């Protein structure tokens, strides 16, 4: 799925895990799709708030394909 969208990208892809409670507390709308379960952030993230970003994980490119990292539940 990553290659369908990002196959030609040569920049580093990152998975950014956000604390949605902190996003909401910062006044940024969080949109939840009840059907698919997907979540979106409907606004810019403030760069100065260290509570919003929980972790950043690089996505590896192996044999010219993007490979999504295994993420453990926190």
PDB file of N, CA and C in Angstrom:
ATOM      1  N   UNK A   1       0.809  -1.193   0.000  1.00  0.00           N
ATOM      2  CA  UNK A   1       0.000   0.000   0.000  1.00  0.00           C
ATOM      3  C   UNK A   1       0.859   1.267   0.000  1.00  0.00           C
ATOM      4  N   UNK A   2       1.951   1.270   0.739  1.00  0.00           N
ATOM      5  CA  UNK A   2       2.830   2.439   0.752  1.00  0.00           C
ATOM      6  C   UNK A   2       3.409   2.697  -0.634  1.00  0.00           C
ATOM      7  N   UNK A   3       3.776   1.624  -1.336  1.00  0.00           N
ATOM      8  CA  UNK A   3       4.373   1.793  -2.665  1.00  0.00           C
ATOM      9  C   UNK A   3       3.384   2.316  -3.688  1.00  0.00           C
ATOM     10  N   UNK A   4       2.100   2.038  -3.509  1.00  0.00           N
ATOM     11  CA  UNK A   4       1.102   2.566  -4.438  1.00  0.00           C
ATOM     12  C   UNK A   4       1.111   4.092  -4.435  1.00  0.00           C
ATOM     13  N   UNK A   5       1.333   4.659  -3.287  1.00  0.00           N
ATOM     14  CA  UNK A   5       1.280   6.118  -3.158  1.00  0.00           C
ATOM     15  C   UNK A   5       2.662   6.777  -3.176  1.00  0.00           C
ATOM     16  N   UNK A   6       3.681   6.104  -2.627  1.00  0.00           N
ATOM     17  CA  UNK A   6       4.980   6.742  -2.413  1.00  0.00           C
ATOM     18  C   UNK A   6       6.140   6.065  -3.146  1.00  0.00           C
ATOM     19  N   UNK A   7       5.873   5.269  -4.149  1.00  0.00           N
ATOM     20  CA  UNK A   7       6.923   4.505  -4.829  1.00  0.00           C
ATOM     21  C   UNK A   7       8.052   5.396  -5.352  1.00  0.00           C
ATOM     22  N   UNK A   8       7.728   6.560  -5.870  1.00  0.00           N
ATOM     23  CA  UNK A   8       8.733   7.445  -6.460  1.00  0.00           C
ATOM     24  C   UNK A   8       9.394   8.384  -5.456  1.00  0.00           C
ATOM     25  N   UNK A   9       8.927   8.391  -4.230  1.00  0.00           N
ATOM     26  CA  UNK A   9       9.459   9.295  -3.217  1.00  0.00           C
ATOM     27  C   UNK A   9      10.846   8.857  -2.774  1.00  0.00           C
ATOM     28  N   UNK A  10      11.763   9.788  -2.722  1.00  0.00           N
ATOM     29  CA  UNK A  10      13.129   9.490  -2.284  1.00  0.00           C
ATOM     30  C   UNK A  10      13.453  10.120  -0.940  1.00  0.00           C
ATOM     31  N   UNK A  11      12.501  10.825  -0.352  1.00  0.00           N
ATOM     32  CA  UNK A  11      12.672  11.370   0.991  1.00  0.00           C
ATOM     33  C   UNK A  11      12.327  10.298   2.007  1.00  0.00           C
ATOM     34  N   UNK A  12      12.775  10.471   3.235  1.00  0.00           N
ATOM     35  CA  UNK A  12      12.476   9.513   4.304  1.00  0.00           C
ATOM     36  C   UNK A  12      11.010   9.608   4.714  1.00  0.00           C
ATOM     37  N   UNK A  13      10.317   8.484   4.725  1.00  0.00           N
ATOM     38  CA  UNK A  13       8.960   8.437   5.267  1.00  0.00           C
ATOM     39  C   UNK A  13       9.036   8.189   6.772  1.00  0.00           C
ATOM     40  N   UNK A  14       8.094   8.766   7.498  1.00  0.00           N
ATOM     41  CA  UNK A  14       8.051   8.590   8.947  1.00  0.00           C
ATOM     42  C   UNK A  14       6.635   8.240   9.380  1.00  0.00           C
ATOM     43  N   UNK A  15       6.523   7.394  10.372  1.00  0.00           N
ATOM     44  CA  UNK A  15       5.259   7.173  11.064  1.00  0.00           C
ATOM     45  C   UNK A  15       5.322   8.041  12.311  1.00  0.00           C
ATOM     46  N   UNK A  16       4.359   8.940  12.446  1.00  0.00           N
ATOM     47  CA  UNK A  16       4.325   9.851  13.590  1.00  0.00           C
ATOM     48  C   UNK A  16       3.117   9.484  14.450  1.00  0.00           C
ATOM     49  N   UNK A  17       3.387   9.043  15.672  1.00  0.00           N
ATOM     50  CA  UNK A  17       2.316   8.684  16.606  1.00  0.00           C
ATOM     51  C   UNK A  17       1.977   9.907  17.445  1.00  0.00           C
ATOM     52  N   UNK A  18       0.698  10.243  17.475  1.00  0.00           N
ATOM     53  CA  UNK A  18       0.231  11.422  18.200  1.00  0.00           C
ATOM     54  C   UNK A  18      -0.594  11.024  19.408  1.00  0.00           C
ATOM     55  N   UNK A  19      -0.545  11.832  20.442  1.00  0.00           N
ATOM     56  CA  UNK A  19      -1.424  11.691  21.594  1.00  0.00           C
ATOM     57  C   UNK A  19      -2.684  12.494  21.268  1.00  0.00           C
ATOM     58  N   UNK A  20      -3.762  11.794  20.913  1.00  0.00           N
ATOM     59  CA  UNK A  20      -4.968  12.480  20.462  1.00  0.00           C
ATOM     60  C   UNK A  20      -5.621  13.303  21.562  1.00  0.00           C
ATOM     61  N   UNK A  21      -5.457  12.896  22.813  1.00  0.00           N
ATOM     62  CA  UNK A  21      -5.977  13.715  23.915  1.00  0.00           C
ATOM     63  C   UNK A  21      -5.235  15.050  23.978  1.00  0.00           C
ATOM     64  N   UNK A  22      -3.920  15.010  23.772  1.00  0.00           N
ATOM     65  CA  UNK A  22      -3.124  16.250  23.775  1.00  0.00           C
ATOM     66  C   UNK A  22      -3.471  17.116  22.571  1.00  0.00           C
ATOM     67  N   UNK A  23      -3.737  16.483  21.427  1.00  0.00           N
ATOM     68  CA  UNK A  23      -4.143  17.234  20.228  1.00  0.00           C
ATOM     69  C   UNK A  23      -5.452  17.966  20.509  1.00  0.00           C
ATOM     70  N   UNK A  24      -6.421  17.253  21.068  1.00  0.00           N
ATOM     71  CA  UNK A  24      -7.721  17.854  21.398  1.00  0.00           C
ATOM     72  C   UNK A  24      -7.558  18.959  22.443  1.00  0.00           C
ATOM     73  N   UNK A  25      -6.718  18.720  23.462  1.00  0.00           N
ATOM     74  CA  UNK A  25      -6.487  19.725  24.512  1.00  0.00           C
ATOM     75  C   UNK A  25      -5.859  20.995  23.940  1.00  0.00           C
ATOM     76  N   UNK A  26      -5.107  20.861  22.834  1.00  0.00           N
ATOM     77  CA  UNK A  26      -4.495  22.025  22.188  1.00  0.00           C
ATOM     78  C   UNK A  26      -5.490  22.776  21.310  1.00  0.00           C
ATOM     79  N   UNK A  27      -6.731  22.279  21.259  1.00  0.00           N
ATOM     80  CA  UNK A  27      -7.763  22.969  20.491  1.00  0.00           C
ATOM     81  C   UNK A  27      -7.799  22.590  19.025  1.00  0.00           C
ATOM     82  N   UNK A  28      -7.150  21.503  18.665  1.00  0.00           N
ATOM     83  CA  UNK A  28      -7.117  21.051  17.270  1.00  0.00           C
ATOM     84  C   UNK A  28      -8.181  19.971  17.093  1.00  0.00           C
ATOM     85  N   UNK A  29      -9.075  20.151  16.129  1.00  0.00           N
ATOM     86  CA  UNK A  29     -10.140  19.159  15.946  1.00  0.00           C
ATOM     87  C   UNK A  29      -9.593  17.797  15.516  1.00  0.00           C
ATOM     88  N   UNK A  30     -10.114  16.752  16.139  1.00  0.00           N
ATOM     89  CA  UNK A  30      -9.806  15.374  15.765  1.00  0.00           C
ATOM     90  C   UNK A  30     -11.086  14.789  15.172  1.00  0.00           C
ATOM     91  N   UNK A  31     -10.990  14.280  13.944  1.00  0.00           N
ATOM     92  CA  UNK A  31     -12.143  13.756  13.226  1.00  0.00           C
ATOM     93  C   UNK A  31     -12.059  12.239  13.208  1.00  0.00           C
ATOM     94  N   UNK A  32     -13.111  11.578  13.672  1.00  0.00           N
ATOM     95  CA  UNK A  32     -13.160  10.112  13.702  1.00  0.00           C
ATOM     96  C   UNK A  32     -14.250   9.626  12.754  1.00  0.00           C
ATOM     97  N   UNK A  33     -13.882   8.694  11.884  1.00  0.00           N
ATOM     98  CA  UNK A  33     -14.841   8.086  10.976  1.00  0.00           C
ATOM     99  C   UNK A  33     -15.412   6.848  11.668  1.00  0.00           C
ATOM    100  N   UNK A  34     -16.682   6.899  12.012  1.00  0.00           N
ATOM    101  CA  UNK A  34     -17.315   5.810  12.758  1.00  0.00           C
ATOM    102  C   UNK A  34     -17.390   4.520  11.947  1.00  0.00           C
ATOM    103  N   UNK A  35     -17.429   4.627  10.634  1.00  0.00           N
ATOM    104  CA  UNK A  35     -17.546   3.444   9.781  1.00  0.00           C
ATOM    105  C   UNK A  35     -16.208   2.726   9.644  1.00  0.00           C
ATOM    106  N   UNK A  36     -15.159   3.465   9.293  1.00  0.00           N
ATOM    107  CA  UNK A  36     -13.851   2.838   9.042  1.00  0.00           C
ATOM    108  C   UNK A  36     -12.973   2.781  10.284  1.00  0.00           C
ATOM    109  N   UNK A  37     -13.257   3.631  11.269  1.00  0.00           N
ATOM    110  CA  UNK A  37     -12.421   3.695  12.458  1.00  0.00           C
ATOM    111  C   UNK A  37     -11.198   4.567  12.282  1.00  0.00           C
ATOM    112  N   UNK A  38     -11.050   5.179  11.108  1.00  0.00           N
ATOM    113  CA  UNK A  38      -9.884   6.031  10.878  1.00  0.00           C
ATOM    114  C   UNK A  38     -10.022   7.347  11.635  1.00  0.00           C
ATOM    115  N   UNK A  39      -8.880   7.937  11.931  1.00  0.00           N
ATOM    116  CA  UNK A  39      -8.827   9.184  12.693  1.00  0.00           C
ATOM    117  C   UNK A  39      -7.994  10.181  11.906  1.00  0.00           C
ATOM    118  N   UNK A  40      -8.456  11.415  11.862  1.00  0.00           N
ATOM    119  CA  UNK A  40      -7.710  12.471  11.189  1.00  0.00           C
ATOM    120  C   UNK A  40      -7.583  13.684  12.086  1.00  0.00           C
ATOM    121  N   UNK A  41      -6.538  14.444  11.863  1.00  0.00           N
ATOM    122  CA  UNK A  41      -6.317  15.692  12.595  1.00  0.00           C
ATOM    123  C   UNK A  41      -6.615  16.819  11.624  1.00  0.00           C
ATOM    124  N   UNK A  42      -7.561  17.672  11.984  1.00  0.00           N
ATOM    125  CA  UNK A  42      -8.049  18.702  11.079  1.00  0.00           C
ATOM    126  C   UNK A  42      -7.465  20.073  11.415  1.00  0.00           C
ATOM    127  N   UNK A  43      -6.135  20.168  11.357  1.00  0.00           N
ATOM    128  CA  UNK A  43      -5.480  21.432  11.622  1.00  0.00           C
ATOM    129  C   UNK A  43      -3.991  21.226  11.804  1.00  0.00           C
ATOM    130  N   UNK A  44      -3.232  22.309  11.808  1.00  0.00           N
ATOM    131  CA  UNK A  44      -1.779  22.189  11.986  1.00  0.00           C
ATOM    132  C   UNK A  44      -1.426  21.842  13.432  1.00  0.00           C
ATOM    133  N   UNK A  45      -0.373  21.067  13.574  1.00  0.00           N
ATOM    134  CA  UNK A  45       0.117  20.705  14.901  1.00  0.00           C
ATOM    135  C   UNK A  45       1.105  21.764  15.388  1.00  0.00           C
ATOM    136  N   UNK A  46       0.981  22.209  16.624  1.00  0.00           N
ATOM    137  CA  UNK A  46       1.933  23.204  17.136  1.00  0.00           C
ATOM    138  C   UNK A  46       3.303  22.561  17.334  1.00  0.00           C
ATOM    139  N   UNK A  47       4.331  23.217  16.855  1.00  0.00           N
ATOM    140  CA  UNK A  47       5.675  22.650  16.940  1.00  0.00           C
ATOM    141  C   UNK A  47       6.276  22.747  18.337  1.00  0.00           C
ATOM    142  N   UNK A  48       5.745  23.594  19.171  1.00  0.00           N
ATOM    143  CA  UNK A  48       6.346  23.795  20.486  1.00  0.00           C
ATOM    144  C   UNK A  48       5.749  22.962  21.603  1.00  0.00           C
ATOM    145  N   UNK A  49       4.792  22.084  21.300  1.00  0.00           N
ATOM    146  CA  UNK A  49       4.145  21.298  22.346  1.00  0.00           C
ATOM    147  C   UNK A  49       4.705  19.881  22.357  1.00  0.00           C
ATOM    148  N   UNK A  50       5.555  19.539  23.324  1.00  0.00           N
ATOM    149  CA  UNK A  50       6.203  18.228  23.343  1.00  0.00           C
ATOM    150  C   UNK A  50       5.270  17.083  23.748  1.00  0.00           C
ATOM    151  N   UNK A  51       4.047  17.396  24.187  1.00  0.00           N
ATOM    152  CA  UNK A  51       3.134  16.330  24.612  1.00  0.00           C
ATOM    153  C   UNK A  51       2.378  15.708  23.443  1.00  0.00           C
ATOM    154  N   UNK A  52       2.355  16.351  22.301  1.00  0.00           N
ATOM    155  CA  UNK A  52       1.538  15.878  21.179  1.00  0.00           C
ATOM    156  C   UNK A  52       2.179  14.698  20.453  1.00  0.00           C
ATOM    157  N   UNK A  53       3.460  14.794  20.134  1.00  0.00           N
ATOM    158  CA  UNK A  53       4.135  13.706  19.404  1.00  0.00           C
ATOM    159  C   UNK A  53       4.669  12.699  20.414  1.00  0.00           C
ATOM    160  N   UNK A  54       4.147  11.472  20.335  1.00  0.00           N
ATOM    161  CA  UNK A  54       4.557  10.403  21.247  1.00  0.00           C
ATOM    162  C   UNK A  54       5.845   9.766  20.771  1.00  0.00           C
ATOM    163  N   UNK A  55       5.908   9.453  19.470  1.00  0.00           N
ATOM    164  CA  UNK A  55       7.132   8.879  18.906  1.00  0.00           C
ATOM    165  C   UNK A  55       7.127   9.042  17.391  1.00  0.00           C
ATOM    166  N   UNK A  56       8.317   8.958  16.835  1.00  0.00           N
ATOM    167  CA  UNK A  56       8.518   9.032  15.388  1.00  0.00           C
ATOM    168  C   UNK A  56       9.343   7.809  14.988  1.00  0.00           C
ATOM    169  N   UNK A  57       8.817   7.048  14.024  1.00  0.00           N
ATOM    170  CA  UNK A  57       9.480   5.818  13.593  1.00  0.00           C
ATOM    171  C   UNK A  57       9.750   5.912  12.092  1.00  0.00           C
ATOM    172  N   UNK A  58      11.002   5.773  11.661  1.00  0.00           N
ATOM    173  CA  UNK A  58      11.293   5.817  10.227  1.00  0.00           C
ATOM    174  C   UNK A  58      10.755   4.572   9.520  1.00  0.00           C
ATOM    175  N   UNK A  59      10.323   4.752   8.286  1.00  0.00           N
ATOM    176  CA  UNK A  59       9.871   3.651   7.435  1.00  0.00           C
ATOM    177  C   UNK A  59      11.062   3.248   6.579  1.00  0.00           C
ATOM    178  N   UNK A  60      11.381   1.964   6.574  1.00  0.00           N
ATOM    179  CA  UNK A  60      12.545   1.493   5.823  1.00  0.00           C
ATOM    180  C   UNK A  60      12.193   1.241   4.358  1.00  0.00           C
ATOM    181  N   UNK A  61      13.193   1.419   3.516  1.00  0.00           N
ATOM    182  CA  UNK A  61      13.056   1.097   2.100  1.00  0.00           C
ATOM    183  C   UNK A  61      13.963  -0.107   1.866  1.00  0.00           C
ATOM    184  N   UNK A  62      13.367  -1.245   1.541  1.00  0.00           N
ATOM    185  CA  UNK A  62      14.109  -2.481   1.337  1.00  0.00           C
ATOM    186  C   UNK A  62      13.828  -2.985  -0.074  1.00  0.00           C
ATOM    187  N   UNK A  63      14.895  -3.196  -0.826  1.00  0.00           N
ATOM    188  CA  UNK A  63      14.782  -3.665  -2.214  1.00  0.00           C
ATOM    189  C   UNK A  63      13.800  -2.808  -3.013  1.00  0.00           C
ATOM    190  N   UNK A  64      13.968  -1.503  -2.902  1.00  0.00           N
ATOM    191  CA  UNK A  64      13.169  -0.508  -3.635  1.00  0.00           C
ATOM    192  C   UNK A  64      11.694  -0.496  -3.258  1.00  0.00           C
ATOM    193  N   UNK A  65      11.361  -1.029  -2.095  1.00  0.00           N
ATOM    194  CA  UNK A  65       9.969  -1.008  -1.625  1.00  0.00           C
ATOM    195  C   UNK A  65       9.920  -0.468  -0.202  1.00  0.00           C
ATOM    196  N   UNK A  66       8.883   0.304   0.089  1.00  0.00           N
ATOM    197  CA  UNK A  66       8.665   0.793   1.448  1.00  0.00           C
ATOM    198  C   UNK A  66       8.107  -0.332   2.292  1.00  0.00           C
ATOM    199  N   UNK A  67       8.655  -0.519   3.482  1.00  0.00           N
ATOM    200  CA  UNK A  67       8.211  -1.567   4.400  1.00  0.00           C
ATOM    201  C   UNK A  67       7.758  -0.893   5.696  1.00  0.00           C
ATOM    202  N   UNK A  68       6.472  -1.020   5.988  1.00  0.00           N
ATOM    203  CA  UNK A  68       5.911  -0.399   7.198  1.00  0.00           C
ATOM    204  C   UNK A  68       6.515  -1.036   8.443  1.00  0.00           C
ATOM    205  N   UNK A  69       6.862  -0.243   9.444  1.00  0.00           N
ATOM    206  CA  UNK A  69       7.435  -0.798  10.668  1.00  0.00           C
ATOM    207  C   UNK A  69       6.388  -1.512  11.511  1.00  0.00           C
ATOM    208  N   UNK A  70       6.828  -2.489  12.268  1.00  0.00           N
ATOM    209  CA  UNK A  70       5.963  -3.136  13.255  1.00  0.00           C
ATOM    210  C   UNK A  70       5.888  -2.201  14.455  1.00  0.00           C
ATOM    211  N   UNK A  71       4.698  -1.826  14.829  1.00  0.00           N
ATOM    212  CA  UNK A  71       4.520  -0.913  15.966  1.00  0.00           C
ATOM    213  C   UNK A  71       3.868  -1.658  17.111  1.00  0.00           C
ATOM    214  N   UNK A  72       4.536  -1.636  18.250  1.00  0.00           N
ATOM    215  CA  UNK A  72       3.963  -2.258  19.433  1.00  0.00           C
ATOM    216  C   UNK A  72       2.932  -1.321  20.051  1.00  0.00           C
ATOM    217  N   UNK A  73       1.930  -1.892  20.656  1.00  0.00           N
ATOM    218  CA  UNK A  73       0.909  -1.079  21.332  1.00  0.00           C
ATOM    219  C   UNK A  73       1.505  -0.484  22.590  1.00  0.00           C
ATOM    220  N   UNK A  74       1.121   0.730  22.886  1.00  0.00           N
ATOM    221  CA  UNK A  74       1.635   1.396  24.087  1.00  0.00           C
ATOM    222  C   UNK A  74       0.543   1.513  25.098  1.00  0.00           C
TER     223      UNK A  74
END
